XYZ file of N, CA and C in Angstrom:
864
model
N 1.333 4.652 -22.627
C -0.095 4.763 -22.379
C -0.386 4.313 -20.847
N 0.854 2.965 -20.648
C -0.035 1.852 -19.547
C 0.801 3.229 -17.967
N 1.998 4.119 -18.507
C 2.620 4.826 -17.397
C 1.844 5.742 -16.979
N 1.444 6.507 -18.102
C 0.870 7.064 -17.980
C -0.591 7.400 -17.339
N -1.329 6.160 -17.563
C -2.213 5.161 -16.923
C -2.396 5.074 -15.075
N -0.721 4.718 -15.181
C -0.034 4.416 -13.964
C -0.341 5.748 -12.887
N 0.103 6.885 -13.308
C 0.713 8.394 -12.899
C -0.836 8.827 -12.497
N -1.170 8.752 -13.262
C -2.865 9.402 -13.243
C -3.883 9.067 -11.893
N -4.037 7.210 -11.636
C -3.908 6.455 -10.631
C -3.187 7.125 -9.373
N -2.109 7.279 -9.345
C -1.563 7.632 -8.238
C -1.771 9.589 -7.818
N -1.866 10.022 -8.781
C -2.320 11.117 -9.101
C -4.148 11.095 -8.184
N -4.280 10.648 -8.505
C -6.261 10.120 -7.862
C -6.041 9.547 -6.236
N -5.346 8.550 -6.154
C -5.102 8.459 -4.681
C -4.486 9.707 -3.985
N -3.641 10.356 -4.662
C -2.893 11.233 -3.803
C -3.892 12.797 -3.539
N -4.507 12.671 -4.992
C -5.571 14.243 -4.713
C -6.456 13.372 -3.427
N -7.816 12.358 -3.337
C -8.294 12.248 -2.227
C -7.432 12.372 -1.068
N -6.599 12.347 -0.810
C -5.492 12.277 0.283
C -5.360 14.277 0.968
N -5.346 14.401 -0.501
C -4.621 16.128 -0.386
C -6.276 16.999 -0.060
N -7.305 16.334 -0.605
C -8.704 16.861 -0.113
C -9.154 16.575 1.521
N -9.132 15.089 1.668
C -8.876 15.094 3.061
C -8.374 15.716 4.072
N -6.831 16.092 3.865
C -6.198 16.557 4.797
C -6.628 18.322 4.739
N -7.308 18.559 3.800
C -7.194 20.021 3.420
C -8.403 20.558 4.177
N -9.072 19.794 4.432
C -10.502 19.506 5.149
C -9.812 20.295 6.763
N -8.697 19.346 7.628
C -7.964 20.097 8.682
C -7.547 20.950 8.479
N -6.711 20.684 7.611
C -5.303 21.866 8.359
C -5.564 23.042 7.457
N -6.127 23.322 6.313
C -6.403 24.082 5.293
C -7.835 25.078 5.620
N -9.073 24.515 6.360
C -10.123 25.355 6.660
C -10.391 25.340 8.123
N -9.713 24.478 8.264
C -9.556 24.223 10.139
C -8.662 24.954 10.607
N -7.571 25.238 10.098
C -6.197 25.898 10.893
C -5.815 24.642 11.653
N -5.536 23.115 11.550
C -4.891 22.417 12.277
C -3.725 21.455 11.627
N -2.597 21.763 11.932
C -1.686 21.374 10.969
C -1.474 19.576 11.299
N -2.190 18.801 10.668
C -1.888 17.729 11.680
C -0.737 16.684 10.736
N 0.226 16.193 11.605
C 0.872 15.434 9.898
C 1.267 13.487 10.987
N -0.620 13.461 10.671
C -0.863 11.860 11.201
C -1.852 10.814 9.727
N -1.780 11.955 8.769
C -3.324 11.396 7.199
C -2.398 9.932 7.119
N -0.949 9.962 6.764
C -0.335 9.009 6.528
C -0.690 7.530 7.202
N -0.820 7.593 8.528
C -1.655 6.081 9.133
C -3.054 6.446 9.255
N -3.718 7.287 8.824
C -5.156 6.646 8.653
C -5.603 6.618 7.047
N -4.306 6.327 6.459
C -4.362 6.079 4.585
C -3.780 4.461 5.109
N -2.722 4.485 5.982
C -2.505 2.974 6.355
C -3.836 2.153 6.847
N -4.731 2.804 7.884
C -5.593 1.995 8.332
C -6.981 1.458 6.719
N -6.839 1.834 6.178
C -8.046 2.436 4.580
C -7.014 0.936 4.119
N -5.996 1.263 3.990
C -5.253 -0.093 3.121
C -5.020 -1.444 3.961
N -4.658 -1.053 5.262
C -4.362 -2.261 5.896
C -6.124 -3.326 5.784
N -7.018 -2.268 6.593
C -8.607 -3.054 6.367
C -8.924 -3.363 5.283
N -8.479 -3.246 3.770
C -8.817 -3.808 2.983
C -8.354 -4.994 2.666
N -6.667 -4.812 2.576
C -5.837 -5.976 2.274
C -6.600 -7.195 3.398
N -6.943 -7.017 4.539
C -6.927 -7.868 5.540
C -8.500 -8.473 4.887
N -9.378 -7.611 5.223
C -10.550 -8.234 4.939
C -11.040 -9.058 3.436
N -9.960 -8.753 2.268
C -9.794 -9.494 0.832
C -9.049 -10.805 1.585
N -8.040 -10.602 1.525
C -7.431 -11.527 1.944
C -7.455 -12.660 2.761
N -8.124 -11.908 3.806
C -7.789 -13.297 5.119
C -9.704 -13.675 4.808
N -10.524 -12.681 4.763
C -11.986 -12.967 4.990
C -12.983 -13.372 3.652
N -11.821 -12.970 2.406
C -12.568 -13.183 1.496
C -13.623 -11.922 0.947
N -13.454 -10.893 1.406
C -14.834 -10.161 1.494
C -14.687 -9.493 -0.104
N -15.319 -8.807 -0.372
C -15.501 -7.690 -1.759
C -15.117 -6.336 -1.589
N -14.188 -6.011 -2.511
C -13.425 -4.466 -1.699
C -13.912 -3.476 -1.796
N -15.275 -3.377 -2.087
C -16.226 -2.160 -2.112
C -17.002 -2.479 -0.108
N -17.016 -3.740 -0.014
C -17.278 -3.922 1.696
C -16.148 -3.270 2.398
N -15.588 -4.057 1.377
C -13.601 -4.063 2.485
C -13.575 -2.032 2.798
N -14.140 -2.108 1.568
C -13.704 -0.434 1.734
C -14.171 0.669 2.325
N -15.676 -0.105 3.071
C -16.368 0.938 4.017
C -15.768 0.232 5.242
N -15.469 -0.705 6.035
C -15.636 -1.353 6.510
C -14.116 -0.319 7.137
N -13.401 -0.475 6.487
C -11.623 0.433 6.209
C -12.043 1.776 6.828
N -13.116 2.711 5.900
C -13.674 3.597 6.114
C -14.393 3.972 7.283
N -15.212 3.290 7.629
C -15.453 3.578 9.585
C -14.550 2.603 10.713
N -13.671 2.303 10.348
C -12.422 1.593 11.165
C -12.092 3.130 11.599
N -11.075 3.892 9.859
C -10.489 4.823 10.352
C -11.176 6.102 10.615
N -12.165 6.086 10.604
C -13.033 7.438 11.153
C -12.974 7.138 12.736
N -13.175 5.602 12.960
C -13.411 5.811 14.669
C -11.791 6.216 15.091
N -10.720 5.413 14.947
C -10.002 5.661 14.601
C -9.448 7.255 14.919
N -9.855 7.814 14.069
C -9.660 9.127 14.081
C -10.545 10.040 14.713
N -11.383 9.577 15.636
C -12.580 10.189 16.240
C -11.860 10.081 17.545
N -11.554 9.052 18.062
C -10.424 8.664 19.282
C -9.481 9.913 19.373
N -8.687 9.425 18.078
C -7.425 10.899 17.833
C -7.844 12.294 17.947
N -8.803 12.649 17.041
C -9.182 13.699 17.584
C -9.499 14.300 19.068
N -10.178 13.114 19.963
C -10.522 13.481 20.723
C -9.084 13.824 21.621
N -8.226 12.999 22.065
C -7.057 13.236 22.694
C -6.445 14.616 22.023
N -6.455 14.862 20.604
C -5.757 16.217 20.434
C -6.399 16.957 20.696
N -7.654 17.437 20.043
C -8.348 18.342 20.032
C -8.842 19.417 20.793
N -8.525 19.175 22.093
C -7.783 19.857 23.031
C -6.235 20.871 23.260
N -5.787 20.615 22.584
C -4.403 20.858 22.212
C -4.258 21.654 20.931
N -3.269 22.555 20.872
C -3.125 23.509 20.059
C -1.646 24.086 19.657
N -1.288 24.921 18.566
C -0.430 24.545 18.414
C 0.512 23.650 18.243
N 1.957 23.897 18.310
C 2.908 22.359 18.401
C 2.960 21.298 19.326
N 1.799 21.640 20.157
C 1.362 20.934 21.047
C 0.500 19.713 20.298
N 0.013 20.449 19.541
C -1.257 19.708 18.721
C -0.142 18.851 17.662
N 1.036 19.583 16.721
C 1.393 19.346 15.749
C 2.316 17.549 16.452
N 2.776 18.153 17.662
C 3.741 17.041 18.065
C 2.611 15.804 18.414
N 1.684 16.273 19.103
C 1.269 14.755 19.195
C 0.380 14.156 18.056
N -0.130 14.644 16.505
C 0.117 13.871 15.551
C 1.116 13.304 14.593
N 1.831 13.477 15.320
C 3.502 13.044 14.877
C 3.739 11.608 15.899
N 2.868 12.390 16.956
C 3.654 10.447 18.210
C 2.484 9.608 17.494
N 1.190 9.542 17.291
C 0.282 8.846 17.353
C 0.517 8.332 15.491
N 1.232 9.120 15.108
C 1.434 8.477 13.334
C 2.777 7.329 13.519
N 3.398 7.673 14.591
C 4.647 7.115 14.852
C 3.850 5.346 15.718
N 2.472 5.559 16.569
C 2.203 4.212 17.538
C 1.510 3.751 16.760
N 0.655 4.355 15.514
C -0.075 3.624 14.933
C 1.133 2.737 13.501
N 1.502 3.424 13.549
C 2.708 2.631 12.422
C 3.408 1.057 13.054
N 4.105 1.344 14.404
C 4.403 0.333 15.291
C 3.456 -0.203 15.530
N 2.091 -0.234 15.881
C 0.888 -1.729 15.953
C 1.083 -1.983 15.082
N 0.896 -1.517 13.507
C 0.815 -2.009 12.183
C 2.610 -3.143 12.421
N 3.326 -2.882 12.872
C 4.550 -3.496 12.439
C 4.940 -4.467 13.835
N 4.452 -4.803 14.800
C 4.347 -5.510 15.886
C 3.360 -6.216 16.444
N 1.674 -6.205 15.378
C 0.891 -7.325 15.764
C 0.982 -7.781 14.028
N 1.786 -8.979 14.104
C 2.152 -9.830 13.160
C 1.475 -10.590 12.328
N 0.879 -11.278 13.816
C -0.179 -12.456 13.602
C -1.232 -11.791 12.507
N -1.929 -10.359 12.535
C -2.410 -9.810 11.827
C -2.549 -9.325 10.300
N -0.966 -8.471 10.551
C -0.400 -7.616 8.831
C 0.764 -8.544 8.954
N 1.416 -9.426 9.570
C 2.625 -9.641 8.993
C 3.782 -8.774 9.180
N 3.557 -7.661 10.172
C 4.614 -7.000 10.621
C 5.353 -6.280 9.462
N 6.516 -6.235 9.202
C 7.380 -5.537 8.267
C 7.676 -6.166 7.073
N 6.938 -7.333 7.265
C 6.848 -8.449 5.876
C 5.356 -8.118 5.034
N 4.820 -7.402 5.286
C 3.841 -6.437 5.287
C 2.626 -7.813 4.342
N 1.418 -7.841 3.689
C 0.387 -8.279 3.245
C 0.511 -7.993 1.367
N 1.173 -9.509 0.919
C 0.505 -9.610 -0.664
C -0.302 -10.610 -0.892
N -0.396 -10.492 -2.461
C -1.998 -10.530 -3.079
C -2.970 -10.590 -2.872
N -3.327 -8.764 -2.233
C -3.833 -8.386 -2.463
C -5.171 -8.269 -3.820
N -5.878 -8.579 -3.470
C -6.981 -8.769 -4.899
C -7.674 -7.127 -5.611
N -7.947 -7.520 -7.020
C -8.437 -5.953 -7.335
C -9.766 -6.252 -7.166
N -10.592 -4.576 -7.353
C -11.992 -4.707 -7.404
C -12.768 -5.401 -7.967
N -14.014 -6.140 -7.841
C -15.185 -6.463 -8.525
C -16.073 -6.300 -8.363
N -17.180 -6.105 -8.710
C -18.969 -5.652 -8.377
C -19.796 -6.067 -9.412
N -20.629 -6.689 -8.980
C -21.697 -7.132 -10.174
C -21.436 -7.420 -11.147
N -20.322 -8.518 -11.365
C -19.448 -8.853 -12.610
C -18.357 -8.085 -13.220
N -18.161 -6.492 -13.215
C -17.466 -5.413 -13.668
C -15.770 -5.810 -12.834
N -14.818 -6.266 -13.731
C -13.178 -6.346 -12.977
C -12.847 -5.056 -13.733
N -12.186 -4.344 -12.202
C -11.359 -3.502 -12.250
C -9.834 -3.639 -12.435
N -9.714 -5.295 -13.271
C -8.773 -5.372 -12.827
C -7.250 -4.660 -14.026
N -7.932 -4.486 -14.986
C -6.984 -4.250 -15.910
C -7.104 -2.258 -15.562
N -5.598 -1.471 -15.908
C -5.248 -0.232 -15.246
C -6.362 0.847 -15.788
N -6.554 0.949 -16.956
C -7.486 1.365 -17.385
C -9.061 1.759 -16.889
N -9.312 0.375 -16.331
C -10.544 0.230 -15.439
C -10.638 0.720 -14.492
N -9.048 0.137 -13.874
C -8.452 0.769 -12.067
C -8.844 2.467 -12.113
N -8.134 2.706 -13.461
C -8.299 4.213 -13.317
C -9.675 5.237 -13.396
N -10.572 4.054 -14.123
C -11.927 4.980 -13.813
C -12.479 4.879 -12.720
N -12.384 4.065 -12.031
C -13.339 3.506 -10.378
C -11.966 4.876 -9.578
N -10.842 4.952 -9.912
C -9.953 5.759 -9.113
C -10.729 7.393 -8.973
N -11.230 7.751 -10.797
C -11.710 9.197 -10.258
C -13.098 9.375 -10.001
N -13.210 8.012 -10.277
C -14.781 8.175 -9.640
C -14.980 8.654 -7.975
N -13.822 7.791 -7.265
C -14.025 7.871 -6.260
C -13.492 9.286 -5.721
N -12.257 10.263 -6.568
C -11.783 11.380 -6.596
C -12.961 12.193 -6.677
N -13.424 12.266 -7.490
C -14.319 12.905 -7.574
C -16.155 13.047 -6.426
N -16.247 11.885 -6.063
C -17.107 12.115 -5.095
C -16.464 12.575 -3.558
N -15.273 12.336 -3.493
C -14.340 12.702 -2.167
C -14.456 14.534 -3.048
N -13.969 14.774 -3.455
C -14.430 16.542 -4.329
C -15.517 17.303 -3.725
N -16.813 16.181 -3.965
C -18.415 16.412 -4.094
C -18.186 16.400 -2.617
N -17.934 15.655 -1.416
C -18.253 15.756 -0.212
C -17.146 16.359 0.316
N -16.736 17.623 0.306
C -15.119 18.300 0.811
C -15.946 19.368 0.544
N -16.893 19.663 -0.689
C -16.729 20.423 -1.461
C -18.354 20.788 -0.442
N -18.991 19.827 -0.305
C -20.212 20.149 0.786
C -19.905 20.431 1.970
N -18.859 20.305 2.019
C -18.437 20.133 3.577
C -18.518 21.097 3.751
N -17.266 22.148 3.270
C -16.793 23.603 3.005
C -18.517 24.299 2.762
N -19.165 24.372 2.252
C -20.213 25.064 2.284
C -20.730 25.087 2.461
N -21.010 24.120 2.898
C -22.010 24.029 4.441
C -22.052 25.161 5.624
N -22.977 25.385 6.172
C -22.774 26.359 7.672
C -21.878 25.408 8.959
N -21.966 23.812 8.790
C -20.668 23.595 9.618
C -19.307 24.365 8.672
N -19.035 23.920 7.834
C -17.962 24.359 6.720
C -17.697 25.635 7.008
N -18.880 26.435 7.401
C -18.447 28.198 7.443
C -17.957 28.570 9.168
N -18.508 27.216 9.993
C -17.743 27.658 11.179
C -16.292 27.319 11.293
N -15.962 26.159 10.391
C -14.400 25.598 10.702
C -13.591 26.741 10.428
N -14.319 27.548 9.030
C -13.010 28.685 8.743
C -13.197 29.686 9.544
N -14.086 29.928 10.772
C -14.206 30.829 11.454
C -13.305 30.307 12.853
N -13.077 29.324 12.913
C -12.568 28.339 14.210
C -10.845 28.764 13.730
N -10.711 28.705 12.086
C -9.225 28.793 11.636
C -9.010 30.399 12.174
N -9.450 31.424 11.748
C -9.956 32.771 11.600
C -9.535 33.044 13.402
N -10.638 32.264 14.392
C -10.731 33.011 15.714
C -11.691 32.114 16.260
N -10.973 31.036 17.211
C -11.779 30.447 17.901
C -12.222 30.714 18.661
N -11.777 31.911 19.351
C -12.463 32.529 20.890
C -13.195 33.268 20.584
N -13.404 33.701 19.283
C -14.643 35.221 19.314
C -15.822 33.886 19.001
N -15.447 32.867 17.851
C -16.741 31.833 17.551
C -17.430 30.923 18.972
N -16.248 30.829 20.289
C -16.706 30.441 21.307
C -17.968 31.199 22.228
N -17.329 32.937 22.744
C -18.591 33.531 22.880
C -19.198 33.378 22.305
N -20.215 33.206 21.373
C -21.484 33.092 20.224
C -21.727 31.526 20.980
N -21.343 31.124 21.510
C -21.692 29.429 22.270
C -21.165 28.494 21.593
N -20.443 28.765 20.513
C -20.110 27.133 19.760
C -19.277 26.205 20.269
N -19.370 25.203 20.090
C -18.783 24.452 20.810
C -17.374 23.804 19.534
N -15.942 24.405 20.093
C -15.127 24.333 19.412
C -14.578 22.764 19.211
N -14.442 21.952 20.491
C -14.018 21.213 20.674
C -14.593 20.057 19.446
N -16.014 20.693 19.566
C -16.606 19.233 18.906
C -16.637 19.558 16.991
N -16.729 20.608 17.056
C -16.294 20.867 15.092
C -14.874 20.375 15.140
N -13.677 20.123 16.010
C -12.451 19.961 15.405
C -12.575 18.505 15.605
N -13.466 17.930 16.420
C -13.784 16.315 16.593
C -14.131 15.646 14.934
N -15.478 16.550 14.917
C -16.280 15.984 14.066
C -15.201 16.130 12.352
N -14.745 16.951 12.193
C -13.883 17.326 10.877
C -12.784 16.429 11.019
N -12.550 16.122 12.101
C -11.030 15.058 12.253
C -11.471 13.803 11.730
N -12.762 13.413 12.106
C -13.366 11.889 12.003
C -14.025 12.155 9.984
N -13.870 13.406 9.538
C -14.440 13.007 8.627
C -13.582 12.867 8.026
N -12.541 13.688 8.343
C -10.877 13.464 7.339
C -10.072 12.182 7.094
N -10.521 11.450 8.315
C -9.572 10.481 8.364
C -10.333 9.624 7.349
N -11.962 9.849 7.944
C -12.785 8.440 6.932
C -12.069 8.687 5.313
N -12.448 10.106 5.607
C -11.725 10.369 3.380
C -10.525 9.612 2.975
N -9.609 9.899 4.060
C -8.304 8.669 3.719
C -7.880 6.988 3.463
N -9.356 6.639 4.412
C -9.089 5.877 4.287
C -9.623 5.267 2.793
N -10.138 5.817 1.945
C -10.671 5.796 0.478
C -9.598 5.591 -0.212
N -8.202 6.525 -0.035
C -7.264 6.631 -0.638
C -6.259 5.015 -0.302
N -6.109 5.013 1.097
C -5.958 3.606 1.474
C -6.235 2.531 0.715
N -7.772 2.317 0.337
C -8.241 1.069 -0.145
C -8.132 0.964 -1.386
N -7.820 2.134 -2.189
C -7.263 2.060 -3.550
C -6.407 1.783 -3.775
N -5.409 2.242 -2.322
C -3.238 1.536 -3.064
C -3.482 0.976 -2.901
N -3.655 0.208 -1.645
C -3.727 -1.123 -1.699
C -3.987 -2.809 -2.848
N -5.801 -2.002 -3.330
C -5.726 -3.280 -4.323
C -5.020 -2.984 -5.461
N -4.767 -1.658 -5.320
C -3.814 -1.355 -7.037
C -2.543 -1.843 -7.012
N -1.277 -1.365 -5.770
C -0.459 -1.841 -5.451
C -0.093 -3.835 -5.349
N -1.142 -4.274 -5.039
C -1.442 -5.758 -4.518
C -0.324 -6.043 -2.871
N 0.273 -4.845 -2.877
C 1.320 -4.945 -1.883
C 1.162 -4.408 -0.759
N 1.152 -4.055 0.873
C 1.416 -3.224 1.478
C 2.000 -3.392 2.441
N 3.050 -2.809 2.972
C 3.557 -2.881 4.605
C 3.892 -1.356 5.390
N 4.099 -1.779 7.171
C 3.749 -0.757 7.250
C 5.084 1.008 7.250
N 6.171 0.500 6.014
C 6.697 1.533 6.012
C 6.465 2.249 4.974
N 4.836 2.479 4.018
C 4.561 3.035 3.258
C 3.660 3.769 3.443
N 3.365 3.664 5.362
C 2.350 4.668 6.067
C 2.507 5.469 7.541
N 4.072 5.395 6.902
C 5.423 6.023 8.053
C 5.223 7.718 8.039
N 5.822 8.588 8.673
C 5.906 9.953 8.724
C 6.171 10.825 7.691
N 6.845 9.766 7.333
C 7.317 10.560 6.206
C 6.459 10.927 4.846
N 5.269 9.536 4.941
C 4.633 9.884 3.995
C 3.291 10.870 4.277
N 2.937 10.872 5.809
C 2.461 12.078 6.267
C 2.867 13.508 5.973
N 4.355 13.241 5.948
C 4.699 14.815 5.837
C 4.656 15.075 3.711
N 4.702 13.945 2.879
C 4.474 14.131 1.436
C 2.614 14.780 1.527
N 2.108 14.245 2.086
C 0.717 14.209 1.845
C 0.506 15.706 2.439
N 1.455 16.178 3.134
C 0.910 17.406 4.227
C 1.527 18.569 2.844
N 2.941 18.051 1.785
C 3.627 19.113 1.111
C 2.434 19.278 -0.041
N 1.828 18.176 0.049
C 0.738 18.213 -1.083
C -0.336 19.484 -1.209
N -0.732 19.401 -0.087
C -2.067 20.488 0.587
C -1.013 21.759 0.101
N 0.198 21.899 1.205
C 0.718 23.319 1.014
C 1.401 23.736 -0.308
N 1.886 23.182 -1.082
C 2.102 23.273 -2.700
C 0.554 24.118 -3.166
N -0.026 22.758 -3.306
C -1.138 23.229 -3.724
C -2.292 24.363 -3.348
N -2.545 24.826 -1.989
C -3.356 25.951 -1.565
C -3.826 25.497 -0.085
N -3.019 25.988 0.891
C -4.059 25.941 2.176
C -6.043 26.449 1.767
N -6.924 25.739 1.955
C -7.815 26.436 2.087
C -9.312 26.421 0.336
N -8.100 25.744 -0.210
C -8.738 24.894 -1.908
C -8.426 24.072 -2.293
N -9.819 23.605 -2.507
C -10.457 22.035 -2.765
C -9.745 22.198 -4.334
N -9.294 22.994 -5.014
C -8.769 22.755 -6.500
C -7.133 22.941 -6.312
N -7.013 23.153 -5.248
C -4.967 23.610 -5.327
C -4.623 22.456 -4.764
N -5.392 21.132 -4.038
C -5.202 19.870 -3.182
C -4.837 19.320 -4.642
N -5.670 19.074 -5.209
C -5.771 18.755 -6.988
C -4.164 18.946 -7.691
N -4.369 19.926 -7.619
C -2.695 20.844 -8.406
C -1.763 20.312 -7.712
N -1.955 20.476 -6.237
C -0.714 19.627 -5.387
C -0.930 18.130 -6.106
N -1.478 17.542 -6.202
C -1.201 15.871 -5.829
C -0.622 15.856 -7.462
N -0.994 16.713 -8.328
C -1.099 16.080 -10.044
C 0.889 17.089 -10.154
N 1.223 17.748 -9.018
C 2.491 18.228 -9.543
C 3.328 17.594 -8.728
N 3.366 17.126 -7.788
C 3.769 15.988 -6.830
C 4.322 14.632 -7.133
N 3.046 14.444 -8.149
C 3.073 12.608 -8.647
C 3.856 12.916 -9.870
N 3.993 13.865 -10.288
C 4.906 14.354 -11.638
C 6.735 14.491 -11.853
N 6.477 15.860 -10.623
C 8.077 15.917 -10.620
C 8.688 14.570 -10.232
N 8.800 13.848 -9.219
C 9.893 12.340 -9.734
C 9.859 12.357 -10.718
N 8.759 11.963 -11.654
C 8.881 11.200 -12.845
C 9.595 11.962 -13.521
N 9.740 13.221 -13.874
C 10.574 14.047 -14.516
C 12.463 13.610 -14.104
N 12.307 13.090 -13.241
C 13.868 12.998 -12.947
C 14.354 11.610 -12.906
N 13.548 10.787 -13.752
C 13.742 9.889 -15.192
C 14.345 10.529 -16.066
N 13.901 11.596 -16.971
C 14.020 11.972 -18.190
C 15.564 12.894 -18.152
N 15.382 13.410 -16.717
C 16.793 13.976 -16.269
C 18.180 13.575 -16.772
N 18.189 11.579 -16.235
C 19.322 11.088 -15.641
C 19.230 10.629 -14.716
N 18.666 11.135 -13.553
C 19.458 10.583 -12.011
C 20.085 9.440 -11.973
N 20.602 8.591 -11.249
C 20.645 7.358 -11.076
C 19.747 6.738 -9.931
N 19.459 5.668 -10.343
C 18.137 5.127 -9.371
C 18.448 5.159 -8.095
N 19.735 5.181 -7.665
C 19.933 5.634 -6.250
C 20.212 6.596 -6.044
N 20.366 7.725 -6.296
C 20.289 9.216 -5.598
C 18.819 9.245 -5.984
N 17.744 8.847 -6.564
C 16.682 9.700 -7.099
C 15.776 10.019 -5.773
N 15.791 9.089 -4.713
C 14.715 9.389 -3.704
C 15.246 10.245 -2.533
N 16.656 10.420 -2.783
C 16.691 11.732 -2.098
C 16.965 12.848 -2.738
N 17.295 12.975 -3.901
C 17.044 14.276 -4.828
C 15.508 14.200 -4.878
N 14.437 13.031 -4.654
C 13.633 14.020 -4.567
C 13.018 14.511 -4.016
N 13.475 14.200 -2.254
C 13.111 14.312 -0.914
C 13.837 15.945 -1.146
N 14.925 16.495 -1.866
C 15.532 17.602 -1.312
C 14.311 18.259 -2.378
N 14.159 18.210 -3.878
C 13.516 19.141 -4.012
C 11.892 19.306 -3.660
N 11.320 18.551 -2.929
C 9.694 18.276 -1.862
C 10.667 19.669 -1.148
N 11.485 19.545 -0.347
C 12.081 19.835 0.973
C 12.171 21.823 0.470
N 12.930 22.128 -0.794
C 13.162 22.907 -1.238
C 11.995 23.954 -2.092
N 11.439 22.938 -2.968
C 9.389 23.682 -2.746
C 9.211 24.235 -1.229
N 9.046 23.605 -0.277
C 7.701 24.023 0.341
C 8.905 25.456 1.043
N 10.250 25.435 0.961
C 10.793 26.279 1.891
C 10.761 27.909 0.849
N 10.877 27.270 -0.680
C 10.771 28.670 -1.420
C 9.369 29.367 -1.223
N 8.260 28.076 -1.066
C 6.489 28.684 -1.006
C 6.559 29.563 0.702
N 6.740 28.524 1.206
C 7.101 29.545 2.571
C 7.618 30.821 2.810
N 8.801 30.834 1.506
C 9.429 32.478 2.117
C 8.369 33.720 0.842
N 8.090 32.771 -0.470
C 7.420 33.374 -1.182
C 5.921 33.465 -1.340
N 5.326 32.411 -1.423
C 3.506 32.335 -1.472
C 3.251 31.404 -0.649
N 3.199 31.309 0.819
C 2.601 30.908 1.920
C 1.524 30.111 1.967
N 0.760 30.961 0.992
C -0.625 30.634 0.908
C -0.866 29.257 0.089
N 0.080 28.655 -0.779
C 0.391 28.012 -1.877
C -0.180 28.560 -2.980
N -0.139 27.750 -4.325
C -0.257 27.795 -5.386
C -1.582 29.204 -5.816
N -2.489 28.317 -5.484
C -3.906 28.681 -5.163
C -4.747 29.081 -3.872
N -3.741 28.891 -2.999
C -4.317 29.112 -1.772
C -4.970 30.298 -0.980
N -6.212 29.987 -0.007
C -6.625 31.193 0.496
C -6.041 31.606 1.402
N -5.133 31.094 2.686
C -4.586 31.366 3.779
C -3.277 30.391 3.841
N -2.526 31.268 4.662
C -1.256 31.288 4.960
C -0.643 29.956 6.014
N -0.143 29.696 5.614
C 0.341 28.025 6.983
C 0.383 28.339 8.360
């Protein structure tokens, strides 16, 4: 039972990441490979503020959310005037840049050694130190993220994002500022990713830069592509499947030393098959 709860917590964390990335990638059509960095900013902000400043988890989470939103805004301002392959390469490069900062700013982040001893959340006498309670907290944040994402998608702002994906030049003719829309959704998406980072740091109680590299961004991208572009429910489905698939290898009996490589191969094979036979994902609306 404890192991099932562990998997559900990971599902909630990656569900939040999938939902937030889908706003940028699925609905707006911007292929971003920098979400692992926003995930890391939320995690590091929470870890540093809780371990060094002694702040409450929820206060640290808010600070991390704002900080990730600011960084997302800056990155969005740099990249939103780019398109196509240039945009993708820019997101990859900035993910590497942020991870490099986490590695080299050792006075604050402890570099490759990472930060250990991160506390579990407490709120008005309520403790979320045991895994069932933490699962409830994680699912609450997942539900809130889903509601925020759905509100964005169903608003006039969300309809403009879909129009940008379909034909942004036509939208410009009607006087829409495409740059500001891209910048806004990039900021919202990065801020939401920080929620997952805060949960991850507090749950695992240890983080290091390797947890938020480009491969993490690719994994989050796979969550969205597998579940479905332009589908919030698809993001949840993709997160659930990609959390469960590695665990199935345990039952197949793969040796631990090759399980990681096998997992990466399975992810790659899934993406290739989807691109060939169902490029919009399992329950998506748009093609990659």
